[in-house]
Coordinates of C-alpha atoms in Angstrom, one line a residue:
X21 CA -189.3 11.3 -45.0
X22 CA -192.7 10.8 -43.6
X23 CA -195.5 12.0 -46.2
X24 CA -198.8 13.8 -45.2
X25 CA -201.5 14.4 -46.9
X26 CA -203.9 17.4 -46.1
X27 CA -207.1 17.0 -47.1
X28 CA -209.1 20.4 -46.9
X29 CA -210.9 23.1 -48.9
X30 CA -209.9 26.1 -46.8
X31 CA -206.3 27.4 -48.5
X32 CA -205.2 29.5 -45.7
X33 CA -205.2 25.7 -43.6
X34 CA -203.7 24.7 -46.3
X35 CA -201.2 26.9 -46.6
X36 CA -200.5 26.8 -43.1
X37 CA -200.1 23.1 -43.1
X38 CA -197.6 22.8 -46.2
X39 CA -195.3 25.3 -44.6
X40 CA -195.3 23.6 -41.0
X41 CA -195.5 20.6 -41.7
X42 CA -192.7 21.0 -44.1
X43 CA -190.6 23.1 -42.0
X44 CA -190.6 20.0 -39.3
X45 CA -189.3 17.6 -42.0
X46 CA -192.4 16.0 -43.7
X47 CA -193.5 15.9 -47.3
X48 CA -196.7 17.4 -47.3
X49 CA -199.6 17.5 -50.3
X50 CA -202.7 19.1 -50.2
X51 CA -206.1 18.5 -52.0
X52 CA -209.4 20.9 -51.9
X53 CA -211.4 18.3 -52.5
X54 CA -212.6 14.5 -51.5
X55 CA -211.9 13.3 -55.1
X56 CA -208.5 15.1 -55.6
X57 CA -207.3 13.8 -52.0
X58 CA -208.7 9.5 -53.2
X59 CA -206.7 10.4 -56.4
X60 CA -203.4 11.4 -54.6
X61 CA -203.6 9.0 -51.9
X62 CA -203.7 6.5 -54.6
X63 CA -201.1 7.7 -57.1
X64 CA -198.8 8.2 -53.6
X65 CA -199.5 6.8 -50.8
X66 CA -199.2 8.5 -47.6
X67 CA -198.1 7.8 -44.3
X68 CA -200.7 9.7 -42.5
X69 CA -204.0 12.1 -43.7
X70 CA -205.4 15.3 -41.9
X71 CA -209.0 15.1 -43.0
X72 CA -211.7 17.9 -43.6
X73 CA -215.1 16.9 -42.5
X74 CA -216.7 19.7 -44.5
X75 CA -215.3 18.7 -48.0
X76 CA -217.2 20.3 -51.5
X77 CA -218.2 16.7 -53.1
X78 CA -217.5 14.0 -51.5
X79 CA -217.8 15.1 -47.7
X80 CA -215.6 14.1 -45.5
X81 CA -217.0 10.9 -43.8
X82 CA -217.1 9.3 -47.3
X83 CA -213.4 10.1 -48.0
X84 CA -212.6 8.6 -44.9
X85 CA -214.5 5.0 -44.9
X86 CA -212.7 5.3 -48.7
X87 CA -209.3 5.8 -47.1
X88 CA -209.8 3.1 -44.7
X89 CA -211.4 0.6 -47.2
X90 CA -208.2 0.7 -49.6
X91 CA -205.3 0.8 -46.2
X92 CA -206.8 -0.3 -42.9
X93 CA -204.1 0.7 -41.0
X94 CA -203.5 4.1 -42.7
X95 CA -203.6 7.2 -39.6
X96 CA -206.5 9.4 -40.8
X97 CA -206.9 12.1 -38.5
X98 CA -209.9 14.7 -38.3
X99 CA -209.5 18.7 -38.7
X100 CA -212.5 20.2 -38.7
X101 CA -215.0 22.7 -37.1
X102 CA -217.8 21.1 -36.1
X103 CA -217.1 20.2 -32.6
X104 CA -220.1 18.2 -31.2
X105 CA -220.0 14.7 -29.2
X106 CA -222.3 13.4 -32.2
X107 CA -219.8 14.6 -35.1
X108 CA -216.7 12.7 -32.8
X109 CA -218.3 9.5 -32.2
X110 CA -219.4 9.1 -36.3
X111 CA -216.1 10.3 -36.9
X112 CA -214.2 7.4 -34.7
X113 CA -216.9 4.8 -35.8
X114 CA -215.9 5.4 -39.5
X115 CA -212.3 4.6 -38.4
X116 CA -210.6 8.1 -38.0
X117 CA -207.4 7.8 -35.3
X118 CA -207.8 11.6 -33.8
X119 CA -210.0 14.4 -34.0
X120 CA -208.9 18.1 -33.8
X121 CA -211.3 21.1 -33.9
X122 CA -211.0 24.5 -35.4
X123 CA -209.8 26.7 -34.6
X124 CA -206.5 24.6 -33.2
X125 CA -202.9 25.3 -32.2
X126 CA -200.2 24.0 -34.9
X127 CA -198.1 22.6 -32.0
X128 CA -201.1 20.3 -30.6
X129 CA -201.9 19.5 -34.0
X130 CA -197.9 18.1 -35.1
X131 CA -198.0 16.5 -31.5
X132 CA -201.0 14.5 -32.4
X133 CA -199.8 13.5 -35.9
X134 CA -196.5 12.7 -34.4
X135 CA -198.1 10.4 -31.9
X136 CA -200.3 8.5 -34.9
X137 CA -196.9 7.8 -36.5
X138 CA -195.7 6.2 -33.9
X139 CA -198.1 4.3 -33.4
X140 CA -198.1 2.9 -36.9
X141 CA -194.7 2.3 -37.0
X142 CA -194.9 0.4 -33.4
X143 CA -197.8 -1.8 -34.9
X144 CA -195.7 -2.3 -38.2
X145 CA -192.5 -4.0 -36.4
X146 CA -192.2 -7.2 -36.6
X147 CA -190.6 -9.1 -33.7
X148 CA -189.1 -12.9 -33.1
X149 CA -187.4 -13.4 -30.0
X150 CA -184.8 -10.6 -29.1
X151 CA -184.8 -9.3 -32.8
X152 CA -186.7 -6.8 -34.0
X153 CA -187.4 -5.5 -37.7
X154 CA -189.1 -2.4 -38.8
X155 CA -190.4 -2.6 -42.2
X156 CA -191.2 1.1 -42.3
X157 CA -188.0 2.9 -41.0
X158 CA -185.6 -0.4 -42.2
X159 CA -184.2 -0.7 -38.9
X160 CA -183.3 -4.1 -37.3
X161 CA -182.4 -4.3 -33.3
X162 CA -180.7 -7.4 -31.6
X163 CA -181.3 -6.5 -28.2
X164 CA -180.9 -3.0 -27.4
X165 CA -178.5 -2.9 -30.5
X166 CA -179.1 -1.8 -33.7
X167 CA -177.7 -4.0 -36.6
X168 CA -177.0 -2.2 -39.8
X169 CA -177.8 -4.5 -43.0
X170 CA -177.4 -3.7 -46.6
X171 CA -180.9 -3.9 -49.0
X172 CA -180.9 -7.5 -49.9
X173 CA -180.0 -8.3 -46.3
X174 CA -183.0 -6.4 -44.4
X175 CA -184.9 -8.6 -47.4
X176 CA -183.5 -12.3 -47.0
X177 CA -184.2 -11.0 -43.1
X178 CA -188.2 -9.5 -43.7
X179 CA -188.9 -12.7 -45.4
X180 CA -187.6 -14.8 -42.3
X181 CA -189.2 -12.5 -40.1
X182 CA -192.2 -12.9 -41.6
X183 CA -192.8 -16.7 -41.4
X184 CA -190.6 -17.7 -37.9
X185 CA -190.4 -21.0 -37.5
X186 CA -191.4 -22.1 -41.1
X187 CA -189.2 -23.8 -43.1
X188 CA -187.8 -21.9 -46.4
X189 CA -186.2 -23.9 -49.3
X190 CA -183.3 -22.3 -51.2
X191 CA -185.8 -21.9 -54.6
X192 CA -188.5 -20.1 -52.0
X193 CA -185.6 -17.6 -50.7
X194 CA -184.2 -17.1 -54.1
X195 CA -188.1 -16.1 -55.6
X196 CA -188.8 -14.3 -52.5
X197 CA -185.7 -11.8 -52.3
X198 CA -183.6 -12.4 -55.9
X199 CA -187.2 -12.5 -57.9
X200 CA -188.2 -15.2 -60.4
X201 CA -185.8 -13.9 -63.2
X202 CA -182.6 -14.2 -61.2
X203 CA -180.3 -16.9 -63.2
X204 CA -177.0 -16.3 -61.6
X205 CA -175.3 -19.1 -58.8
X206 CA -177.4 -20.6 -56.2
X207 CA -175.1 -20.5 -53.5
X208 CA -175.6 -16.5 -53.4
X209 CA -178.6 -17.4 -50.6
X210 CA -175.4 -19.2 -48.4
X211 CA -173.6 -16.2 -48.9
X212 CA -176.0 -14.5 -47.4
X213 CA -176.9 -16.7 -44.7
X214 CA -173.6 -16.6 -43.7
X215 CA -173.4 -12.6 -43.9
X216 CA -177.0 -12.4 -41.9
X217 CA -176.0 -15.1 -39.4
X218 CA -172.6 -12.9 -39.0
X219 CA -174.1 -9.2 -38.2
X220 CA -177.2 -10.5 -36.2
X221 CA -174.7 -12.3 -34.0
X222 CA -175.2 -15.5 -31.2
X223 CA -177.4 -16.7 -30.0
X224 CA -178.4 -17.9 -33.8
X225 CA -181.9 -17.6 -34.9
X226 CA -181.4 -19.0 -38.8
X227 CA -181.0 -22.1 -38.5
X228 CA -179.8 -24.9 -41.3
X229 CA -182.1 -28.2 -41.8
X230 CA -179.3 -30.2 -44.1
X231 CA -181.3 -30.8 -47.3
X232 CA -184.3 -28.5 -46.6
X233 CA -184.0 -25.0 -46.3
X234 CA -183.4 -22.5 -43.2
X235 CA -186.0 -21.4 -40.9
X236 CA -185.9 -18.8 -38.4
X237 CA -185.9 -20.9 -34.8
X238 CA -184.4 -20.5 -31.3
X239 CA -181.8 -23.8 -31.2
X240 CA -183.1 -25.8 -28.2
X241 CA -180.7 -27.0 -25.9
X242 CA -178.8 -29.8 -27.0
X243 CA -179.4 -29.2 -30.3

């Protein structure tokens, strides 16, 4: 479940906000303040933030260079009523994604926030030849299909995916997916080589360098 925070001092928006919002499937929190929304953003990250302009305290340009100095790629988008070319453009140039003025429809405004999350989950995939992996919604595509993997699976896979075409020892993957503290058999990364290379399918992108590691690489003819 996507989670929105809304960001404004007016409690019929608000109001308005939390039950929409929620009725379309999001988790939704609100904050009447700059200070209260940096506090809640921080304790629980969102996925997106409808922004006041006109905010008591902090106003609502300072919230948002805040927003965007602690997660750059976080949607922050802009509800508010002052509606010149002047407020838009200092808006953008702090790093808002949209801007809605009041007063707005509640349809435009869940089109728009849908749109931003889509957008952030596009630029979050991650991609190596036919196979794509999105950290976000913990899917993983071969193709056009979708392959389902269990937790430590889509991990041993994010970490490949992550650094294609580098070479990974067996002590790397162990750290990177089992953790430091893991003390049980070794050959528990083959395993799940083996389980990966099964569900992704052929062509095969992990390859095995005898004595090295695995690294994620398209096997070159011949090969």
């Amino acid at each position: 479940m996507k989670r929105i925070l809304v960001i404004d001092d007016d409690p019929s928006i608000t109001s308005l906000l939390r039950r929409g919002l929620s009725y379309e499937g999001f988790q939704v929190s609100t904050a009447p303040s700059g200070e209260e929304g940096l506090r809640l953003a921080r304790e629980t990250p969102p996925d997106l933030v409808v922004l006041d302009l006109m905010l008591p305290g902090l106003d609502g340009l300072e919230v948002l260079r805040r927003l965007r100095s602690a997660d750059p790629q976080l949607p922050v988008l802009m509800l508010t009523a002052r509606d010149t070319a002047e407020d838009q453009i200092q808006a953008f140039g702090f790093g808002a994604e949209d801007y809605v003025v009041k007063p707005f429809r509640f349809e435009v405004l869940l089109a728009r926030i849908q749109a931003r999350l889509r957008q952030r989950q596009a630029r979050s995939e991650l991609r190596y030849a036919d196979l794509r992996l999105n950290p976000e919604s913990h899917q993983v595509f071969r193709g056009s299909r979708e392959v389902v993997l269990t937790g430590l699976e889509f991990r041993l896979l994010h970490t490949f995916m992550r650094q294609p075409e580098r070479v990974l020892s067996k002590s790397f993957l162990l750290d990177a997916v089992w953790g430091s503290d893991f003390f049980g058999d070794t050959n528990i990364v083959e395993v799940y080589i083996k389980q990966l290379r099964q569900k992704l399918g052929e062509p095969r992108l992990i390859q095995t360098l005898r004595g090295v590691g695995y690294v994620l690489r398209e096997k070159s003819p011949g090969r």
